[in-house]
PDB file of C-alpha atoms in Angstrom:
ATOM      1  CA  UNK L  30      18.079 -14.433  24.913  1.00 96.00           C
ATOM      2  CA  UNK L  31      19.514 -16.145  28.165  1.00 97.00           C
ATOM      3  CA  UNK L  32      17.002 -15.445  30.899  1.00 98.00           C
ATOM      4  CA  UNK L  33      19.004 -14.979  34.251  1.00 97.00           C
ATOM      5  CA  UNK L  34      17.388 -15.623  37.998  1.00 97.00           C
ATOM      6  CA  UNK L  35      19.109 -15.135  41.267  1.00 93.00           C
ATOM      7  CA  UNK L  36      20.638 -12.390  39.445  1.00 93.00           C
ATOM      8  CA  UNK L  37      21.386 -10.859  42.909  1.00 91.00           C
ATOM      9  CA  UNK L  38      23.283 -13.431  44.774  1.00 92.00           C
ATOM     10  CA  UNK L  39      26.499 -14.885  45.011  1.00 94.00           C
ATOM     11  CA  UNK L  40      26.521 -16.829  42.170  1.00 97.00           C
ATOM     12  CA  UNK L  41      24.288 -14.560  39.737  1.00 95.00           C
ATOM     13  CA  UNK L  42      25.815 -11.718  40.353  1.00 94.00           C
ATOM     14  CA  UNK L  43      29.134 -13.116  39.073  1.00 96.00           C
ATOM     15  CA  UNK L  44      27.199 -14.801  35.958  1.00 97.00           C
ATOM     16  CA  UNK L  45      25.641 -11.408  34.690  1.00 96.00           C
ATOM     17  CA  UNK L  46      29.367 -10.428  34.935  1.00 94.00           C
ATOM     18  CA  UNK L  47      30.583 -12.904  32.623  1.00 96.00           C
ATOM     19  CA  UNK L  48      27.826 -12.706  30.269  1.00 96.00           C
ATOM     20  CA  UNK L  49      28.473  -8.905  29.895  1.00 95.00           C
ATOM     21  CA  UNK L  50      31.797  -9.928  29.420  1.00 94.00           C
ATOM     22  CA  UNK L  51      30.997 -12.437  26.415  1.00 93.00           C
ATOM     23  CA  UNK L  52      28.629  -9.893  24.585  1.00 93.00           C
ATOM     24  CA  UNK L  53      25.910 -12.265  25.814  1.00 95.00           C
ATOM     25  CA  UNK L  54      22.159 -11.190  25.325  1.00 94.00           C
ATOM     26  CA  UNK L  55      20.019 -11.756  28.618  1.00 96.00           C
ATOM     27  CA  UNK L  56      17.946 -10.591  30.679  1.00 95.00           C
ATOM     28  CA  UNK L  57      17.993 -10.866  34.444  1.00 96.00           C
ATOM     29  CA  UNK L  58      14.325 -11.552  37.031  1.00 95.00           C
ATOM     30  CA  UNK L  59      14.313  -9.365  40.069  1.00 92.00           C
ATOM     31  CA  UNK L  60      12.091  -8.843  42.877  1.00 89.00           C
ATOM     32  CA  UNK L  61      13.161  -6.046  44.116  1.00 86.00           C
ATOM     33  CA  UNK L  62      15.161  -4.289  41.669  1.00 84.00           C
ATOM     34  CA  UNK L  63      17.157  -1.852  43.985  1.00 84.00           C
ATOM     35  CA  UNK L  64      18.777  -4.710  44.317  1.00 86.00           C
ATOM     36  CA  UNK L  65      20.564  -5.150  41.261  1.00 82.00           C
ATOM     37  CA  UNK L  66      22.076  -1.688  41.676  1.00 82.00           C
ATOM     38  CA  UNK L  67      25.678  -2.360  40.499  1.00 82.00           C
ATOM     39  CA  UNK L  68      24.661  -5.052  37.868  1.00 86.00           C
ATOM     40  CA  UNK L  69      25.601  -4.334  34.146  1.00 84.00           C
ATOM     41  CA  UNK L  70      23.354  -1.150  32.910  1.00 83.00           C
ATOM     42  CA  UNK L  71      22.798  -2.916  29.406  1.00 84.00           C
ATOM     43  CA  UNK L  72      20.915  -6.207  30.892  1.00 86.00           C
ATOM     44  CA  UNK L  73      17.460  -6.245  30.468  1.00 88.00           C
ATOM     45  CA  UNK L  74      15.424  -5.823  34.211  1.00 90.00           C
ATOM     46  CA  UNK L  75      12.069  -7.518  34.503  1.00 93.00           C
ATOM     47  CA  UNK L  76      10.417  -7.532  37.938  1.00 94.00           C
ATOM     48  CA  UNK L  77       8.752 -10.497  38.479  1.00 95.00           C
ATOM     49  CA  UNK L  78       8.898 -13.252  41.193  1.00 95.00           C
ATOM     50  CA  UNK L  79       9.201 -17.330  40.849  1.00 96.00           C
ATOM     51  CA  UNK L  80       6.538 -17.603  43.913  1.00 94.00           C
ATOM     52  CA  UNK L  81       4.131 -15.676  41.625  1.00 96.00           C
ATOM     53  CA  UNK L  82       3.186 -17.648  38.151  1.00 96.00           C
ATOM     54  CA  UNK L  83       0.952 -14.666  36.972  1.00 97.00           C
ATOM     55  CA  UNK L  84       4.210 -12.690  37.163  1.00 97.00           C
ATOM     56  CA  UNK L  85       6.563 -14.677  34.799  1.00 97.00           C
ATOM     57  CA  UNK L  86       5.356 -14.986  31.041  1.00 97.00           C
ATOM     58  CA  UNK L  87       6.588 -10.591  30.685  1.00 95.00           C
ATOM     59  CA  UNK L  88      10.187 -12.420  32.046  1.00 96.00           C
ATOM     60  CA  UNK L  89      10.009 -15.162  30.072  1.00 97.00           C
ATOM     61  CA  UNK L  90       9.001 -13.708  26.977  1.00 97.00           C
ATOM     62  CA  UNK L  91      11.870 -14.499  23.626  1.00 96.00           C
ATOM     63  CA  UNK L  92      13.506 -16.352  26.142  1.00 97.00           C
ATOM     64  CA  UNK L  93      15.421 -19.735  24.514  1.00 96.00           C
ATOM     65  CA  UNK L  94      18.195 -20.308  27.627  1.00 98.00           C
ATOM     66  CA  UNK L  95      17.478 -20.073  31.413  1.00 98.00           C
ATOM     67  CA  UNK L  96      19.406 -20.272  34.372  1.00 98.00           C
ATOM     68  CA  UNK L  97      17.374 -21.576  37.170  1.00 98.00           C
ATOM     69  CA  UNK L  98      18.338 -20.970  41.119  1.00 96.00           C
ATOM     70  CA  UNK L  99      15.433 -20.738  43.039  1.00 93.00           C
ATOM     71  CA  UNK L 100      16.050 -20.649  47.016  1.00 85.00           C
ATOM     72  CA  UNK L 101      14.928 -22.066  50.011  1.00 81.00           C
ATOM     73  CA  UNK L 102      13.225 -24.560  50.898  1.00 85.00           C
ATOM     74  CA  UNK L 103      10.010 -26.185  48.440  1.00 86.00           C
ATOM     75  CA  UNK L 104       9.452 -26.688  44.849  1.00 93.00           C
ATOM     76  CA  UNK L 105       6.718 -24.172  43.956  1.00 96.00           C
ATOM     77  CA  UNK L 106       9.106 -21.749  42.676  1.00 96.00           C
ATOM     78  CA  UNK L 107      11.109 -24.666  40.498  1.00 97.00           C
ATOM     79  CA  UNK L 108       7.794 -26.119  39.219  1.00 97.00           C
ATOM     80  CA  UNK L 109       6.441 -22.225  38.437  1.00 97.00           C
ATOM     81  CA  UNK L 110       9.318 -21.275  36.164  1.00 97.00           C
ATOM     82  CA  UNK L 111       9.762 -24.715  34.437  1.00 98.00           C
ATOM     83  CA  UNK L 112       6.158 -24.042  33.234  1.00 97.00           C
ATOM     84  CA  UNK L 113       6.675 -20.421  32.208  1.00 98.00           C
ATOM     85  CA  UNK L 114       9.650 -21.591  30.941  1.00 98.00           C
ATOM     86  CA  UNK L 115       7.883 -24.759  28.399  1.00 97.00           C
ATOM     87  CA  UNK L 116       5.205 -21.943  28.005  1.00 97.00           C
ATOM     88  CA  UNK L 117       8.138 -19.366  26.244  1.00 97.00           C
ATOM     89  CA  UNK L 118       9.297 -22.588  24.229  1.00 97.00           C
ATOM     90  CA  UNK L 119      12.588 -22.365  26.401  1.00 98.00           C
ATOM     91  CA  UNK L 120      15.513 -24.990  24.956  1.00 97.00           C
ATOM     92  CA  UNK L 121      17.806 -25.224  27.626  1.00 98.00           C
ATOM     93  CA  UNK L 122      17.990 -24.871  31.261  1.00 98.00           C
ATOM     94  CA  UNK L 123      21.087 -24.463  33.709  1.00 98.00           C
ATOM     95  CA  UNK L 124      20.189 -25.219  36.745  1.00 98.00           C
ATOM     96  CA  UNK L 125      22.179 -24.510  40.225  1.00 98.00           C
ATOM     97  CA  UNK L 126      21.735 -28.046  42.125  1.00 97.00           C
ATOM     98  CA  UNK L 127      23.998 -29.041  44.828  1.00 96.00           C
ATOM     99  CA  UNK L 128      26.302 -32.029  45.326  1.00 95.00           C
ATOM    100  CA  UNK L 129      24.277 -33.224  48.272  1.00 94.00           C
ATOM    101  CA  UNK L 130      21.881 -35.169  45.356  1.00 94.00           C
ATOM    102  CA  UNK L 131      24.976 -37.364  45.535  1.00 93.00           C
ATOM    103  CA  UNK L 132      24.632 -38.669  49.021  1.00 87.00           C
ATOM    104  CA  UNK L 133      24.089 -42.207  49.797  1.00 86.00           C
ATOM    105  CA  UNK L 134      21.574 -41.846  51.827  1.00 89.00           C
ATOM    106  CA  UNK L 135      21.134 -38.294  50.280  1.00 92.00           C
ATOM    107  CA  UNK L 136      20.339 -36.058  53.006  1.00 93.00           C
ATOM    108  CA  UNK L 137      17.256 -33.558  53.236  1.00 92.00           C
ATOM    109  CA  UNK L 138      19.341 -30.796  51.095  1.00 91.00           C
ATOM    110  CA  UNK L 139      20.077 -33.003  48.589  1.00 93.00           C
ATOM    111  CA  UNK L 140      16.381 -34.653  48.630  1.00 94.00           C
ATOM    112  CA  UNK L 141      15.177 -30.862  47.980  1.00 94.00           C
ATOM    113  CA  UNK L 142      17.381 -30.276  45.020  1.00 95.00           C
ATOM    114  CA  UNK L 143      16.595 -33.510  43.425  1.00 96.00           C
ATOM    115  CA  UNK L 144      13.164 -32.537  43.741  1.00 96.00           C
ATOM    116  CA  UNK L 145      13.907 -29.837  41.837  1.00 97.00           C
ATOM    117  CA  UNK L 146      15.536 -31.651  39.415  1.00 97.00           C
ATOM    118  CA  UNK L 147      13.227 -34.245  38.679  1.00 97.00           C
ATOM    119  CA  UNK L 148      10.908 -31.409  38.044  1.00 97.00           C
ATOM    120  CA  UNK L 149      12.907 -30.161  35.241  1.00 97.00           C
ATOM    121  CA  UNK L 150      13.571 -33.438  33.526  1.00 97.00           C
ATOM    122  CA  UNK L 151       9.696 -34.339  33.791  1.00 97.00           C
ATOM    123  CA  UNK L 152       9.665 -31.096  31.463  1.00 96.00           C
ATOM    124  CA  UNK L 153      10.927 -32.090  28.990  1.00 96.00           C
ATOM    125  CA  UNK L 154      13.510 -29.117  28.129  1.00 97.00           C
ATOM    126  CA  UNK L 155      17.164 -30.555  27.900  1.00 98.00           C
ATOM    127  CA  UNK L 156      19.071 -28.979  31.097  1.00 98.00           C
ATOM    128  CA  UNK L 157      22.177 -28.812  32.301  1.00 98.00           C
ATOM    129  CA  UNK L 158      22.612 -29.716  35.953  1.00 98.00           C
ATOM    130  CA  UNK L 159      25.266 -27.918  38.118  1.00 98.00           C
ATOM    131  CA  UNK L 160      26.239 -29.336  41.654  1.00 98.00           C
ATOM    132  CA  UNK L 161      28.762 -27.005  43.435  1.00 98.00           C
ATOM    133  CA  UNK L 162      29.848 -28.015  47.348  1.00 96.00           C
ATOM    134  CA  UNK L 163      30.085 -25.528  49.964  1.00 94.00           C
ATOM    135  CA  UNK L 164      30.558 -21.715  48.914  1.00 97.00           C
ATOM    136  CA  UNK L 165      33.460 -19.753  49.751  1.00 97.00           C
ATOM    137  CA  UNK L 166      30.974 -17.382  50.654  1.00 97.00           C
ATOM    138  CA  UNK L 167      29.713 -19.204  53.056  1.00 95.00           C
ATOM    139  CA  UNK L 168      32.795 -17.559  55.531  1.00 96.00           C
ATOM    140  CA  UNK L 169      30.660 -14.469  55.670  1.00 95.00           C
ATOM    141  CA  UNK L 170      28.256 -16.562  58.121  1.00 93.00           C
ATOM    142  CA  UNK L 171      31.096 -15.946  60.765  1.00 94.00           C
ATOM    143  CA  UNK L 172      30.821 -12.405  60.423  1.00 95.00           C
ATOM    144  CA  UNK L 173      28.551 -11.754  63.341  1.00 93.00           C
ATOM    145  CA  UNK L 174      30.929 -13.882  65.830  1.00 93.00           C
ATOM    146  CA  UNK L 175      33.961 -12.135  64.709  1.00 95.00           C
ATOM    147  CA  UNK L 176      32.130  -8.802  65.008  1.00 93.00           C
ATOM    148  CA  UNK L 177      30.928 -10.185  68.933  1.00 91.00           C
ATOM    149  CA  UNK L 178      34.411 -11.508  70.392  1.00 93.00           C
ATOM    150  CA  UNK L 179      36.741 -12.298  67.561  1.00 95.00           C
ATOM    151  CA  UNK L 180      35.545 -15.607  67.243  1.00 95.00           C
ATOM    152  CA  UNK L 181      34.042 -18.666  64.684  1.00 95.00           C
ATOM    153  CA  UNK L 182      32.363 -21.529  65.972  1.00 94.00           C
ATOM    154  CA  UNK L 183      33.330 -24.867  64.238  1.00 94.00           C
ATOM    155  CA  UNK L 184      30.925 -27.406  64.021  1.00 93.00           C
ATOM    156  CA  UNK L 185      32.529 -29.654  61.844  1.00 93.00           C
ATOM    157  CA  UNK L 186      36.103 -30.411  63.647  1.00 95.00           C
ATOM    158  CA  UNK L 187      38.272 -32.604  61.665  1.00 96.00           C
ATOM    159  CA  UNK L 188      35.745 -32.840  58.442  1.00 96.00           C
ATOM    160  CA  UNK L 189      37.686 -31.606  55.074  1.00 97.00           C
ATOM    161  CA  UNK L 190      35.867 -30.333  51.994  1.00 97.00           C
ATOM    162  CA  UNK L 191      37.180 -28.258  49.136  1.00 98.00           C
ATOM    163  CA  UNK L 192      34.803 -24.844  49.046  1.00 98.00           C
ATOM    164  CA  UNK L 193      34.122 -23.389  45.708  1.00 98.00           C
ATOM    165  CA  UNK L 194      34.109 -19.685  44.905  1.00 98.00           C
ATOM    166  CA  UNK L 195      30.971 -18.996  43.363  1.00 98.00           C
ATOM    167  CA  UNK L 196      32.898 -16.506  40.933  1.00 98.00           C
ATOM    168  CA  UNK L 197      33.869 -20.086  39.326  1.00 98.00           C
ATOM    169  CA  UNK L 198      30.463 -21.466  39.112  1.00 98.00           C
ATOM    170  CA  UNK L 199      29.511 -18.574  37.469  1.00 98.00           C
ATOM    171  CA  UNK L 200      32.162 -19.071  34.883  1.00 98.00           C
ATOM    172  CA  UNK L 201      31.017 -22.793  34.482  1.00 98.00           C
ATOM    173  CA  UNK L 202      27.217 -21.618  33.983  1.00 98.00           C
ATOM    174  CA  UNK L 203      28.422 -19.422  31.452  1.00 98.00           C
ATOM    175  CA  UNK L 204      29.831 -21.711  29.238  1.00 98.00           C
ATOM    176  CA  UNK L 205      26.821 -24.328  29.451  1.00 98.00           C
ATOM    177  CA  UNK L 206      24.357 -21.356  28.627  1.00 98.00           C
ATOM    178  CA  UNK L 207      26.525 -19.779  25.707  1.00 96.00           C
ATOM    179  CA  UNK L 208      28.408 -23.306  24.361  1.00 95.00           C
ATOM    180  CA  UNK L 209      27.073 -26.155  22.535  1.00 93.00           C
ATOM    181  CA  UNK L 210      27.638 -29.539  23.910  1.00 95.00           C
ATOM    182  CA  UNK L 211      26.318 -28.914  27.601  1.00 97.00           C
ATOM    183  CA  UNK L 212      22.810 -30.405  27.509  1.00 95.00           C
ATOM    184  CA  UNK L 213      21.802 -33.335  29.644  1.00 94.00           C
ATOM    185  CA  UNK L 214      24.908 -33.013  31.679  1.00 97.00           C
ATOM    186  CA  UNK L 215      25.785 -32.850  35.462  1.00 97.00           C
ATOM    187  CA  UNK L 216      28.854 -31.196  36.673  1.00 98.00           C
ATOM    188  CA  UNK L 217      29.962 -31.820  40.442  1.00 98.00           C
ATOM    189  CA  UNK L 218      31.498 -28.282  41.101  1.00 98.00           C
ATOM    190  CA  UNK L 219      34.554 -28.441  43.990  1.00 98.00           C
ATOM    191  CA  UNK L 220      37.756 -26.278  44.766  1.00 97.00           C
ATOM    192  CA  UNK L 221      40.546 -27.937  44.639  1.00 95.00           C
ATOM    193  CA  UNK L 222      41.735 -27.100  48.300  1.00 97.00           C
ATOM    194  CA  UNK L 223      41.074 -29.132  51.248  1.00 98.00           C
ATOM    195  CA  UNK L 224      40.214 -27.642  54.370  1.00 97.00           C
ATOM    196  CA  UNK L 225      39.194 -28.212  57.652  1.00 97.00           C
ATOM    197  CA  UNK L 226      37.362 -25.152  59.203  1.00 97.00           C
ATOM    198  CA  UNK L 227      40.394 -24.255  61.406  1.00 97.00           C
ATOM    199  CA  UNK L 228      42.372 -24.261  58.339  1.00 98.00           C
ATOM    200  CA  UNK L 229      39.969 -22.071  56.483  1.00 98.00           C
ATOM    201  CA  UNK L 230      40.072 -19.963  59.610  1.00 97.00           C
ATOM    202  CA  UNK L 231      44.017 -19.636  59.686  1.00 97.00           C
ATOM    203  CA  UNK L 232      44.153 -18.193  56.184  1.00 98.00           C
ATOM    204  CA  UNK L 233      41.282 -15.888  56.454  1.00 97.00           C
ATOM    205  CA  UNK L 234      42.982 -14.357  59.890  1.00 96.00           C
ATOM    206  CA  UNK L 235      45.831 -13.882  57.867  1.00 97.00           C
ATOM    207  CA  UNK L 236      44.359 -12.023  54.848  1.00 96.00           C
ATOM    208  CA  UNK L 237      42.859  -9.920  57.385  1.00 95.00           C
ATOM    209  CA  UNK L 238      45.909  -9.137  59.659  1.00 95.00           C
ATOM    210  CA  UNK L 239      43.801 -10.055  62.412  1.00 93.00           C
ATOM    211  CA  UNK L 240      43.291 -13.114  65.073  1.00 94.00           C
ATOM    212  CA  UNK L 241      40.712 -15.074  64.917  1.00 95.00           C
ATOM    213  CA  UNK L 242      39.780 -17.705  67.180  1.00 96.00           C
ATOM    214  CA  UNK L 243      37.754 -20.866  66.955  1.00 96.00           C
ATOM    215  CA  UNK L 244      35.503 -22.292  68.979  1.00 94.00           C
ATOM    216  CA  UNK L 245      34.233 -26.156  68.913  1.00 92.00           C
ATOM    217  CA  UNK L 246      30.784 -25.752  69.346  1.00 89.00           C
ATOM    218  CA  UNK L 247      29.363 -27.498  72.142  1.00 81.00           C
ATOM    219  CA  UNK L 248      26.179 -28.633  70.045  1.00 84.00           C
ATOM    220  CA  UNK L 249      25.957 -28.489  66.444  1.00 81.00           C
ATOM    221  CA  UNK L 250      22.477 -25.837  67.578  1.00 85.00           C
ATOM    222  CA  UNK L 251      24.331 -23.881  68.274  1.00 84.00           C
ATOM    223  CA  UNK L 252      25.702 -22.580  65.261  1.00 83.00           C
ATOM    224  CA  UNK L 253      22.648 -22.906  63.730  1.00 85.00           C
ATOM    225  CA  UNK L 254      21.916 -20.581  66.477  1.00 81.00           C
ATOM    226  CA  UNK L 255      24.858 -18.094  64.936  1.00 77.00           C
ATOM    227  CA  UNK L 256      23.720 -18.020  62.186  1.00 77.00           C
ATOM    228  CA  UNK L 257      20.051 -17.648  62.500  1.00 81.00           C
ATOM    229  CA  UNK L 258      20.040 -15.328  65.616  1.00 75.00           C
ATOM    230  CA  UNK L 259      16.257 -14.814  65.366  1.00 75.00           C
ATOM    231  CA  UNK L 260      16.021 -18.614  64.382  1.00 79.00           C
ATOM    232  CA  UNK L 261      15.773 -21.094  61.768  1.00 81.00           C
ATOM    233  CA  UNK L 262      12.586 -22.662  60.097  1.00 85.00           C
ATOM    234  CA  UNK L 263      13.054 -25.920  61.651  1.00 87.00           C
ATOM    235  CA  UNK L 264      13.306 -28.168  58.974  1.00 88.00           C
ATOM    236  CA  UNK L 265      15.728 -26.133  57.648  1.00 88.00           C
ATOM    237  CA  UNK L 266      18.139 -25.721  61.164  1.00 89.00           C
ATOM    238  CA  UNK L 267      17.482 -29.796  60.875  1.00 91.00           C
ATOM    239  CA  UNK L 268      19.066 -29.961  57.528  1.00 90.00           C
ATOM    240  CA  UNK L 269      21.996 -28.010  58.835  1.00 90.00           C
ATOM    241  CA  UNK L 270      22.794 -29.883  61.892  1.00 90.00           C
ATOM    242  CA  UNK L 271      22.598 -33.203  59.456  1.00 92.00           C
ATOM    243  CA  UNK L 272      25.016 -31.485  57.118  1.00 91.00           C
ATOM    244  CA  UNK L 273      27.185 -30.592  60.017  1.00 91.00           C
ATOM    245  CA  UNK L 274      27.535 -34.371  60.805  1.00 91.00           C
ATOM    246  CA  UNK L 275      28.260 -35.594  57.824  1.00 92.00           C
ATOM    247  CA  UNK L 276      30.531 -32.794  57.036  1.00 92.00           C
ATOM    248  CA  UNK L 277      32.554 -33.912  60.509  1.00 92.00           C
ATOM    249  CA  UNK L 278      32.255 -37.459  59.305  1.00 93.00           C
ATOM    250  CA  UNK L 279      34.281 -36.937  55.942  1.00 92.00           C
ATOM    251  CA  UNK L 280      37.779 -36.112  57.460  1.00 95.00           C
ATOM    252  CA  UNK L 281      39.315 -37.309  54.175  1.00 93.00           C
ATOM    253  CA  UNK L 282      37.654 -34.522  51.719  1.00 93.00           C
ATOM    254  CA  UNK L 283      35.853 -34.745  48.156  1.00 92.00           C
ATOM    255  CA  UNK L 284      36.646 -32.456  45.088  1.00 95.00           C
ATOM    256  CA  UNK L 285      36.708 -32.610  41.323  1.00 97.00           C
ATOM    257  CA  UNK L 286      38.353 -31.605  38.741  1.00 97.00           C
ATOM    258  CA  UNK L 287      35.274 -30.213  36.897  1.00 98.00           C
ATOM    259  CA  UNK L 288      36.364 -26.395  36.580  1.00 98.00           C
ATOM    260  CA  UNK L 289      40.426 -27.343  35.482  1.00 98.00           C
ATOM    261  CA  UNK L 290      38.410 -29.633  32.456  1.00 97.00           C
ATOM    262  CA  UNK L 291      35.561 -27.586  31.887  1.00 98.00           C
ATOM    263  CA  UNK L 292      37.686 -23.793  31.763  1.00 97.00           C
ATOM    264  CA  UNK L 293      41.042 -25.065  31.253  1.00 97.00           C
ATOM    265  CA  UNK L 294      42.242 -23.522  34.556  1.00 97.00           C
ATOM    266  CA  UNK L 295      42.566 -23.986  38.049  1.00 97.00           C
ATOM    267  CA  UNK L 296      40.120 -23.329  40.435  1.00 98.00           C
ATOM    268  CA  UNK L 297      40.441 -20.362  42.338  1.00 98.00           C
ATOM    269  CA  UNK L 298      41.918 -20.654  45.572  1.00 98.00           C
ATOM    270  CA  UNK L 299      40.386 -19.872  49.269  1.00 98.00           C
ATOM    271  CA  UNK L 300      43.751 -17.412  49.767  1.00 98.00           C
ATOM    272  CA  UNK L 301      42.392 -15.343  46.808  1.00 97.00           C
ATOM    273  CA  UNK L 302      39.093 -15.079  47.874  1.00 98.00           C
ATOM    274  CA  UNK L 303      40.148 -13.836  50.980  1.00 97.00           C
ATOM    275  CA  UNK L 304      42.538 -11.320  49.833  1.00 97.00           C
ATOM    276  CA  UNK L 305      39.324 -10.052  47.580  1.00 96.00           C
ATOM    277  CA  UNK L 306      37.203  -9.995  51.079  1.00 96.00           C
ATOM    278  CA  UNK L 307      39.549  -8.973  53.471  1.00 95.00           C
ATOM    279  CA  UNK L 308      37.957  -5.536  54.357  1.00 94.00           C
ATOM    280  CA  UNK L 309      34.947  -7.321  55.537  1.00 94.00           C
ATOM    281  CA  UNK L 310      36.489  -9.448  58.147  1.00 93.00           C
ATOM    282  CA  UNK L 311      39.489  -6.695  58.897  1.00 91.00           C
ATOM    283  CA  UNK L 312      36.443  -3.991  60.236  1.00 90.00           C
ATOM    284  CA  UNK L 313      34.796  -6.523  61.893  1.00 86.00           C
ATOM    285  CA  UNK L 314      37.739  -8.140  63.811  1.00 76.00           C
ATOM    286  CA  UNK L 315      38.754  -4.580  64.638  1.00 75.00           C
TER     287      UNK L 315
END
């Protein structure tokens, strides 16, 4: 039984796909489980949340395989399900890192996630450790400035990276829960398309039939501000703005080739993630 949380975001929602797909047994952890309205009828629903131990063992109950993405910022949630999860006699964990554990220094993001790591390691259970870049997904956050005046702010200018769509992380979590030979790994999870945010910009405008501008943003605030109209915890809006500069640092661009090896196919590319999203961006440009 493959134990599923963060079965409502971006990434699990496109795991409990592919395990329904595979004829996988599992079971997905919800909070709040309007939320998984649209999720495959035939996975198992147990509310329960990470933040609450006394809440897990029902979850974690026959469970052997786990896939681990707790949000945010802190390690409560990490440490409570690695204990529920040694607790169930768990075997494997596949756990949604980022790539930021990779920076030298490693920036506040990537100090929380190896937190979070080290956590599960100190347990014990063997794991599998994925490390995607920056989300496809992540073009949604310029929803509410194309909705205002047809606009995204860039706060990155000439800084490249190769965004992943979580559709393909999905598919690489997949095989490490339901394939042998995935334990005690790490896989650094990239597109294979280089872009600068302009450039992202140009092809999403284009998918949508509509124009979009962008803005340099006069200080990297403020599209923390954007995004966070009713603000940021501030450790968290400092994290970003640190991102932001090393993002605009890297004009040259880092990606992998873990999907192509892992899947035996090429990433998925920004142009079809946009055709997939276009109605989103089309009604709000309008």
């Amino acid at each position: 039984m493959i134990l599923v949380t963060g079965a409502t975001g971006n990434v699990g929602r496109e795991l409990v796909r592919e395990l329904d797909a595979a004829g996988a047994r599992f079971r997905i952890l919800v909070r709040d489980p309007a939320r998984a309205a649209g999720l495959p009828e035939r996975a198992e629903r147990v509310v329960a949340d990470l933040g609450d131990p006394a809440t897990l063992p029902p979850a974690f109950a026959g469970v052997d395989r786990l896939f681990l993405l707790t949000p945010g910022i802190g390690l409560d949630q990490t440490v409570h399900a690695v204990a529920a999860a040694r607790a169930a006699g768990v075997g494997h964990i596949v756990h949604l890192s980022s790539f930021n554990v990779l920076g030298d220094p490693m920036p506040a993001m990537g100090r929380w996630h190896h937190e979070r790591e080290q956590a599960i390691r100190a347990s014990g259970i063997p794991a599998t450790f994925l490390r995607p870049g920056g989300f496809m997904t992540n073009a949604f956050d310029w929803l509410p400035t194309i909705r205002e005046g047809g606009y995204v702010l860039d706060p990155v200018g000439p800084g490249r990276y190769a965004p992943i769509d979580p559709a393909d992380i999905a598919a690489v979590a997949a095989l490490a829960l339901t394939r042998d030979g995935h334990r005690d790994r790490e896989y650094v999870i990239t597109g294979d398309e280089l872009f600068t945010v302009a450039e992202q910009v140009e092809v999403l405008a284009a998918a949508a039939g509509r124009d979009i501008e962008v803005r340099a943003v006069a200080t990297p605030r403020e599209a923390v501000a954007s995004r966070f109209p009713h603000g940021a915890p501030p450790a968290l809006a400092e994290a970003i703005i640190e991102g932001f500069a090393l993002m605009r640092a890297d004009t040259a661009g880092f990606r992998t080739d873990t999907v192509e090896r892992l899947l035996g196919r090429r990433p998925r590319t920004f142009a079809d993630w946009c055709a997939r999203n276009a109605d989103a961006f089309r009604q709000a440009a309008t």
